[in-house]
mmCIF file of C-alpha atoms in Angstrom:
data_model
loop_
_atom_site.group_PDB
_atom_site.id
_atom_site.type_symbol
_atom_site.label_atom_id
_atom_site.label_comp_id
_atom_site.label_asym_id
_atom_site.label_seq_id
_atom_site.Cartn_x
_atom_site.Cartn_y
_atom_site.Cartn_z
ATOM 1 C CA MET S 179 -22.040 41.983 11.666
ATOM 2 C CA ARG S 180 -22.649 38.945 13.849
ATOM 3 C CA HIS S 181 -20.408 38.060 16.765
ATOM 4 C CA GLU S 182 -21.796 34.748 17.686
ATOM 5 C CA PRO S 183 -23.329 31.823 15.738
ATOM 6 C CA ARG S 184 -26.856 30.783 15.923
ATOM 7 C CA SER S 185 -27.630 28.926 19.144
ATOM 8 C CA ASP S 186 -31.082 27.319 18.245
ATOM 9 C CA ASN S 187 -31.678 23.795 17.580
ATOM 10 C CA ARG S 188 -33.713 24.404 14.420
ATOM 11 C CA GLY S 189 -33.867 21.207 12.372
ATOM 12 C CA ILE S 190 -32.283 18.837 14.776
ATOM 13 C CA LEU S 191 -34.656 16.028 15.993
ATOM 14 C CA ASP S 192 -34.057 15.031 19.458
ATOM 15 C CA PRO S 193 -31.328 17.762 20.190
ATOM 16 C CA GLY S 194 -30.823 16.898 23.764
ATOM 17 C CA ARG S 195 -29.564 13.376 22.831
ATOM 18 C CA LEU S 196 -27.236 14.849 20.209
ATOM 19 C CA HIS S 197 -25.690 17.302 22.705
ATOM 20 C CA ARG S 198 -25.351 14.476 25.499
ATOM 21 C CA GLU S 199 -23.700 11.956 23.247
ATOM 22 C CA LEU S 200 -21.512 13.883 20.675
ATOM 23 C CA ARG S 201 -19.475 17.056 20.790
ATOM 24 C CA PHE S 202 -21.310 19.330 18.760
ATOM 25 C CA ARG S 203 -20.562 23.051 18.410
ATOM 26 C CA ARG S 204 -20.777 25.984 15.889
ATOM 27 C CA HIS S 205 -18.251 28.791 15.161
ATOM 28 C CA LEU S 206 -18.337 31.685 12.824
ATOM 29 C CA PRO S 207 -15.993 31.988 9.981
ATOM 30 C CA ALA S 208 -13.572 34.878 9.186
ATOM 31 C CA ALA S 209 -15.274 38.284 8.724
ATOM 32 C CA PRO S 210 -14.834 38.329 4.872
ATOM 33 C CA LEU S 211 -16.836 34.993 4.673
ATOM 34 C CA ARG S 212 -19.734 35.934 6.851
ATOM 35 C CA ARG S 213 -21.730 37.447 3.954
ATOM 36 C CA TYR S 214 -21.868 33.840 2.411
ATOM 37 C CA VAL S 215 -21.505 31.411 5.409
ATOM 38 C CA GLU S 216 -24.013 31.021 8.324
ATOM 39 C CA HIS S 217 -21.526 29.139 10.436
ATOM 40 C CA TYR S 218 -19.126 26.276 10.613
ATOM 41 C CA TRP S 219 -20.238 23.254 12.439
ATOM 42 C CA PHE S 220 -18.121 20.636 14.213
ATOM 43 C CA VAL S 221 -18.873 17.143 15.426
ATOM 44 C CA ASP S 222 -16.508 14.881 17.338
ATOM 45 C CA TRP S 223 -17.736 11.349 18.340
ATOM 46 C CA SER S 224 -16.672 8.203 20.038
ATOM 47 C CA VAL S 225 -19.489 5.887 20.315
ATOM 48 C CA THR S 226 -20.233 2.278 21.419
ATOM 49 C CA GLY S 227 -22.519 0.613 18.944
ATOM 50 C CA ALA S 228 -24.323 3.141 16.602
ATOM 51 C CA PHE S 229 -25.613 6.482 16.864
ATOM 52 C CA GLU S 230 -28.510 7.658 14.487
ATOM 53 C CA GLN S 231 -29.129 11.411 14.099
ATOM 54 C CA ARG S 232 -31.968 12.885 12.038
ATOM 55 C CA VAL S 233 -32.132 16.276 10.763
ATOM 56 C CA VAL S 234 -34.846 18.242 8.948
ATOM 57 C CA PRO S 235 -32.541 20.145 6.530
ATOM 58 C CA HIS S 236 -32.403 23.987 6.180
ATOM 59 C CA PRO S 237 -32.595 25.587 2.746
ATOM 60 C CA ALA S 238 -28.879 25.701 2.713
ATOM 61 C CA VAL S 239 -25.891 24.065 1.031
ATOM 62 C CA ASN S 240 -23.350 22.319 3.205
ATOM 63 C CA LEU S 241 -19.770 21.545 2.707
ATOM 64 C CA VAL S 242 -18.773 18.416 4.845
ATOM 65 C CA PHE S 243 -15.359 17.262 5.601
ATOM 66 C CA ARG S 244 -15.396 13.950 7.342
ATOM 67 C CA HIS S 245 -12.507 11.913 8.840
ATOM 68 C CA ASP S 246 -13.214 8.472 10.640
ATOM 69 C CA ASP S 247 -10.734 7.817 13.254
ATOM 70 C CA ASP S 248 -11.810 4.090 13.230
ATOM 71 C CA PRO S 249 -12.872 3.571 9.523
ATOM 72 C CA GLY S 250 -13.478 -0.101 9.883
ATOM 73 C CA SER S 251 -16.568 0.283 12.116
ATOM 74 C CA GLY S 252 -17.968 3.367 10.666
ATOM 75 C CA SER S 253 -20.750 3.812 8.299
ATOM 76 C CA HIS S 254 -18.368 4.823 5.382
ATOM 77 C CA GLY S 255 -17.666 1.221 4.845
ATOM 78 C CA GLY S 256 -13.751 1.463 5.613
ATOM 79 C CA VAL S 257 -13.286 4.773 3.934
ATOM 80 C CA ALA S 258 -11.484 6.905 6.306
ATOM 81 C CA GLY S 259 -12.467 10.334 4.841
ATOM 82 C CA SER S 260 -14.534 12.346 2.381
ATOM 83 C CA VAL S 261 -15.475 15.759 1.407
ATOM 84 C CA GLU S 262 -18.991 16.183 -0.079
ATOM 85 C CA VAL S 263 -21.067 19.114 -1.234
ATOM 86 C CA SER S 264 -24.475 18.529 0.249
ATOM 87 C CA GLY S 265 -27.237 20.462 -1.683
ATOM 88 C CA VAL S 266 -30.545 21.267 -0.111
ATOM 89 C CA GLY S 267 -32.365 18.256 1.152
ATOM 90 C CA GLN S 268 -36.194 18.186 0.770
ATOM 91 C CA ARG S 269 -36.533 15.078 2.617
ATOM 92 C CA LEU S 270 -35.603 13.986 6.224
ATOM 93 C CA PHE S 271 -31.833 13.426 6.549
ATOM 94 C CA SER S 272 -30.454 10.668 8.531
ATOM 95 C CA ILE S 273 -27.003 9.439 9.288
ATOM 96 C CA THR S 274 -25.614 6.597 11.599
ATOM 97 C CA LEU S 275 -22.351 7.124 13.144
ATOM 98 C CA ALA S 276 -20.178 4.401 14.687
ATOM 99 C CA GLY S 277 -16.670 4.085 16.158
ATOM 100 C CA ALA S 278 -14.957 7.384 16.467
ATOM 101 C CA GLY S 279 -14.479 10.276 14.027
ATOM 102 C CA ARG S 280 -14.582 13.912 13.331
ATOM 103 C CA VAL S 281 -16.699 16.142 10.946
ATOM 104 C CA CYS S 282 -16.067 19.708 9.970
ATOM 105 C CA GLY S 283 -18.949 21.296 8.247
ATOM 106 C CA VAL S 284 -19.718 24.605 6.389
ATOM 107 C CA GLN S 285 -23.291 25.664 6.466
ATOM 108 C CA PHE S 286 -23.652 28.396 3.796
ATOM 109 C CA ARG S 287 -26.390 30.856 3.976
ATOM 110 C CA PRO S 288 -29.412 30.228 1.605
ATOM 111 C CA GLY S 289 -27.875 31.620 -1.581
ATOM 112 C CA GLY S 290 -24.380 31.920 -0.257
ATOM 113 C CA PHE S 291 -22.988 29.017 -2.213
ATOM 114 C CA ARG S 292 -23.780 30.347 -5.572
ATOM 115 C CA PRO S 293 -20.651 32.777 -5.717
ATOM 116 C CA PHE S 294 -18.529 29.871 -4.986
ATOM 117 C CA TRP S 295 -20.336 27.280 -7.220
ATOM 118 C CA ARG S 296 -20.835 29.738 -10.084
ATOM 119 C CA ARG S 297 -23.627 27.601 -11.583
ATOM 120 C CA PRO S 298 -27.385 27.201 -10.793
ATOM 121 C CA VAL S 299 -27.550 25.637 -7.138
ATOM 122 C CA ALA S 300 -30.773 23.762 -8.166
ATOM 123 C CA GLU S 301 -28.641 21.197 -9.699
ATOM 124 C CA LEU S 302 -27.401 20.251 -6.269
ATOM 125 C CA THR S 303 -30.923 19.897 -4.586
ATOM 126 C CA ASP S 304 -31.306 16.459 -2.998
ATOM 127 C CA ARG S 305 -27.811 15.439 -4.117
ATOM 128 C CA ARG S 306 -24.491 14.839 -2.332
ATOM 129 C CA LEU S 307 -21.516 15.113 -4.522
ATOM 130 C CA PRO S 308 -17.645 14.537 -3.878
ATOM 131 C CA LEU S 309 -15.868 17.840 -4.027
ATOM 132 C CA VAL S 310 -12.846 17.496 -6.434
ATOM 133 C CA PRO S 311 -10.089 18.864 -5.854
ATOM 134 C CA ALA S 312 -10.446 19.131 -2.309
ATOM 135 C CA PRO S 313 -7.955 19.288 0.817
ATOM 136 C CA ASP S 314 -7.378 16.138 2.880
ATOM 137 C CA PRO S 315 -10.343 15.993 5.450
ATOM 138 C CA ALA S 316 -7.799 14.456 8.088
ATOM 139 C CA GLY S 317 -5.957 17.922 7.987
ATOM 140 C CA VAL S 318 -9.058 20.212 7.943
ATOM 141 C CA CYS S 319 -10.291 18.266 10.963
ATOM 142 C CA ALA S 320 -6.925 18.101 12.739
ATOM 143 C CA GLY S 321 -6.200 20.083 15.919
ATOM 144 C CA ASP S 322 -8.480 22.071 18.296
ATOM 145 C CA ASP S 323 -11.364 24.273 16.979
ATOM 146 C CA ASP S 324 -9.251 27.180 16.279
ATOM 147 C CA ASP S 325 -7.056 25.194 13.792
ATOM 148 C CA ARG S 326 -10.267 23.761 12.038
ATOM 149 C CA ARG S 327 -11.648 27.240 11.695
ATOM 150 C CA ARG S 328 -8.385 28.514 10.130
ATOM 151 C CA ALA S 329 -8.244 25.542 7.877
ATOM 152 C CA LEU S 330 -11.670 26.151 6.576
ATOM 153 C CA ASP S 331 -11.113 30.039 6.360
ATOM 154 C CA ASP S 332 -8.126 29.311 4.264
ATOM 155 C CA PHE S 333 -9.809 27.016 1.861
ATOM 156 C CA LEU S 334 -12.933 29.168 1.357
ATOM 157 C CA LEU S 335 -10.800 32.255 0.854
ATOM 158 C CA GLY S 336 -8.699 30.509 -1.702
ATOM 159 C CA TRP S 337 -11.828 29.493 -3.573
ATOM 160 C CA ALA S 338 -12.287 33.207 -4.253
ATOM 161 C CA PRO S 339 -16.060 33.663 -4.496
ATOM 162 C CA GLU S 340 -17.181 35.913 -7.192
ATOM 163 C CA PRO S 341 -19.328 38.874 -6.211
ATOM 164 C CA ASP S 342 -22.908 38.442 -7.153
ATOM 165 C CA PRO S 343 -25.710 40.938 -6.577
ATOM 166 C CA SER S 344 -28.411 38.393 -7.325
ATOM 167 C CA ALA S 345 -26.941 36.096 -4.769
ATOM 168 C CA ASP S 346 -26.896 39.117 -2.251
ATOM 169 C CA GLU S 347 -30.486 39.591 -3.035
ATOM 170 C CA ALA S 348 -31.465 35.840 -2.653
ATOM 171 C CA MET S 349 -29.565 35.892 0.717
ATOM 172 C CA ARG S 350 -31.368 38.979 1.925
ATOM 173 C CA LEU S 351 -34.766 37.611 1.101
ATOM 174 C CA ALA S 352 -34.158 34.150 2.601
ATOM 175 C CA ASP S 353 -33.091 35.807 5.888
ATOM 176 C CA GLU S 354 -36.087 37.785 5.719
ATOM 177 C CA ILE S 355 -38.266 34.759 5.527
ATOM 178 C CA ARG S 356 -36.591 33.114 8.333
ATOM 179 C CA THR S 357 -36.694 36.144 10.596
ATOM 180 C CA ASP S 358 -40.222 37.682 9.757
ATOM 181 C CA ARG S 359 -42.901 35.339 10.785
ATOM 182 C CA GLY S 360 -45.428 37.633 9.007
ATOM 183 C CA ILE S 361 -44.255 36.282 5.606
ATOM 184 C CA LEU S 362 -46.577 33.350 5.058
ATOM 185 C CA ARG S 363 -46.901 33.291 1.228
ATOM 186 C CA VAL S 364 -44.628 34.116 -1.774
ATOM 187 C CA ASP S 365 -47.346 36.823 -2.622
ATOM 188 C CA ASP S 366 -46.558 38.461 0.700
ATOM 189 C CA LEU S 367 -42.794 38.592 -0.119
ATOM 190 C CA ALA S 368 -43.362 39.659 -3.847
ATOM 191 C CA ARG S 369 -45.755 42.550 -2.921
ATOM 192 C CA ARG S 370 -43.424 43.764 -0.200
ATOM 193 C CA HIS S 371 -40.513 44.105 -2.536
ATOM 194 C CA GLY S 372 -42.455 45.139 -5.717
ATOM 195 C CA VAL S 373 -41.455 42.077 -7.794
ATOM 196 C CA SER S 374 -43.333 39.263 -9.468
ATOM 197 C CA THR S 375 -43.650 35.772 -7.868
ATOM 198 C CA ARG S 376 -42.154 34.480 -11.061
ATOM 199 C CA ARG S 377 -38.952 36.337 -10.604
ATOM 200 C CA LEU S 378 -38.821 35.268 -6.985
ATOM 201 C CA GLN S 379 -39.322 31.705 -8.268
ATOM 202 C CA ARG S 380 -36.251 31.924 -10.676
ATOM 203 C CA LEU S 381 -34.095 33.707 -8.184
ATOM 204 C CA PHE S 382 -34.470 31.159 -5.494
ATOM 205 C CA LEU S 383 -34.085 28.223 -7.787
ATOM 206 C CA ASP S 384 -30.867 29.554 -9.195
ATOM 207 C CA HIS S 385 -29.214 30.808 -6.035
ATOM 208 C CA VAL S 386 -30.862 28.896 -3.119
ATOM 209 C CA GLY S 387 -31.931 25.623 -4.943
ATOM 210 C CA VAL S 388 -35.439 25.370 -4.050
ATOM 211 C CA GLY S 389 -38.523 27.847 -4.515
ATOM 212 C CA PRO S 390 -39.545 30.529 -2.086
ATOM 213 C CA LYS S 391 -42.611 28.633 -1.161
ATOM 214 C CA TRP S 392 -40.600 25.672 -0.047
ATOM 215 C CA VAL S 393 -38.402 28.020 2.002
ATOM 216 C CA ILE S 394 -41.334 29.540 3.801
ATOM 217 C CA ARG S 395 -42.827 26.177 4.775
ATOM 218 C CA ARG S 396 -39.471 24.625 5.804
ATOM 219 C CA TYR S 397 -38.580 27.531 8.193
ATOM 220 C CA ARG S 398 -42.138 27.467 9.698
ATOM 221 C CA LEU S 399 -42.079 23.693 10.152
ATOM 222 C CA GLN S 400 -38.602 23.897 11.869
ATOM 223 C CA GLU S 401 -39.917 26.309 14.313
ATOM 224 C CA ALA S 402 -42.740 24.005 15.094
ATOM 225 C CA ILE S 403 -40.304 21.215 15.667
ATOM 226 C CA GLU S 404 -38.184 23.391 18.061
ATOM 227 C CA ARG S 405 -41.203 24.603 19.907
ATOM 228 C CA ALA S 406 -42.359 20.899 20.365
ATOM 229 C CA ALA S 407 -38.814 20.014 21.755
ATOM 230 C CA ALA S 408 -39.513 22.635 24.416
ATOM 231 C CA GLY S 409 -42.627 20.981 25.756
ATOM 232 C CA PRO S 410 -46.088 20.166 24.277
ATOM 233 C CA PRO S 411 -47.341 23.249 22.732
ATOM 234 C CA ASP S 412 -51.077 24.133 21.983
ATOM 235 C CA TRP S 413 -50.929 22.697 18.378
ATOM 236 C CA ALA S 414 -53.899 24.644 17.132
ATOM 237 C CA ALA S 415 -52.416 28.107 18.311
ATOM 238 C CA LEU S 416 -49.018 27.079 16.963
ATOM 239 C CA ALA S 417 -50.613 26.260 13.552
ATOM 240 C CA ALA S 418 -52.390 29.552 13.394
ATOM 241 C CA ASP S 419 -49.183 31.444 14.530
ATOM 242 C CA LEU S 420 -47.228 29.825 11.828
ATOM 243 C CA GLY S 421 -49.703 30.487 9.022
ATOM 244 C CA TYR S 422 -51.161 26.928 8.654
ATOM 245 C CA SER S 423 -54.850 26.830 7.517
ATOM 246 C CA ASP S 424 -55.587 24.604 10.415
ATOM 247 C CA GLN S 425 -54.060 22.163 12.881
ATOM 248 C CA ALA S 426 -54.509 19.271 10.709
ATOM 249 C CA HIS S 427 -52.566 20.894 8.115
ATOM 250 C CA LEU S 428 -49.597 21.455 10.331
ATOM 251 C CA VAL S 429 -49.993 17.711 11.640
ATOM 252 C CA ARG S 430 -49.882 16.434 7.953
ATOM 253 C CA ASP S 431 -46.715 18.529 7.219
ATOM 254 C CA PHE S 432 -44.929 17.650 10.433
ATOM 255 C CA THR S 433 -45.718 13.917 9.825
ATOM 256 C CA ALA S 434 -44.724 13.883 6.255
ATOM 257 C CA VAL S 435 -41.198 15.433 6.891
ATOM 258 C CA THR S 436 -40.252 13.807 10.208
ATOM 259 C CA GLY S 437 -42.124 10.443 9.855
ATOM 260 C CA VAL S 438 -43.940 10.742 13.023
ATOM 261 C CA THR S 439 -46.950 12.850 14.406
ATOM 262 C CA PRO S 440 -46.300 15.922 16.351
ATOM 263 C CA THR S 441 -47.503 14.146 19.670
ATOM 264 C CA ALA S 442 -45.620 11.143 18.966
ATOM 265 C CA TYR S 443 -42.384 13.152 18.479
ATOM 266 C CA VAL S 444 -42.882 14.939 21.852
ATOM 267 C CA ARG S 445 -43.598 11.751 23.511
ATOM 268 C CA SER S 446 -40.320 10.209 22.161
ATOM 269 C CA LEU S 447 -38.246 13.062 23.667
ATOM 270 C CA HIS S 448 -39.550 12.100 27.029
ATOM 271 C CA ALA S 449 -39.644 8.497 26.878
ATOM 272 C CA GLY S 450 -37.707 6.731 29.629
#
């Protein structure tokens, strides 16, 4: 069982600026929830002007509790708080923060929200829906990090997720895709486990919300983005390492998702 949350910056564009200007941290949930939940993520901010953060989403559902301490200047247009279920986003996600506020988020493991939702997760893909009923976000985001963790633990344990062997299988397979760079095609995964690609497609759509091919490409692209943030890589070698047919394919994929070319992204991180 994991004892620390992930410390990578996968999916976060310009992570250095995020960590400089906002208080961002991750925590693990209570032990019984770790089979379903990747981590909790907390963000506190107090900014002058506006702060825009862009994220290349993971193949994961997030539950987001937001409370604006200064709602009149925030991007919620005067709404002090909200609780949303955010399905897997296939496009770049951007949010603008202003004033001061707090977010307490739950990132589920790919496949981990299905036992709570109890319906096909594909119906949430590219959607953000209010969660009703839900606890007051001001209460969930109150106090220190331990208080917030306990509030999220109590809420999720009270939701009573239903054991689901298919969800367990989807979570194992998605984690295998993330950690094993040798999986470059759905056929690779299907042959390894002696199942058909059609079955994998149905399993992932129902429990993850997107198909296995999309999951493979997203994890590989997130790795490329993280490697780029560490310094200009050898793009041709990186493309080959991540299973792209050539450098041009990686450049097209990177640009389509982030809105900038890989070289422009690297330059933007070191501008000024």
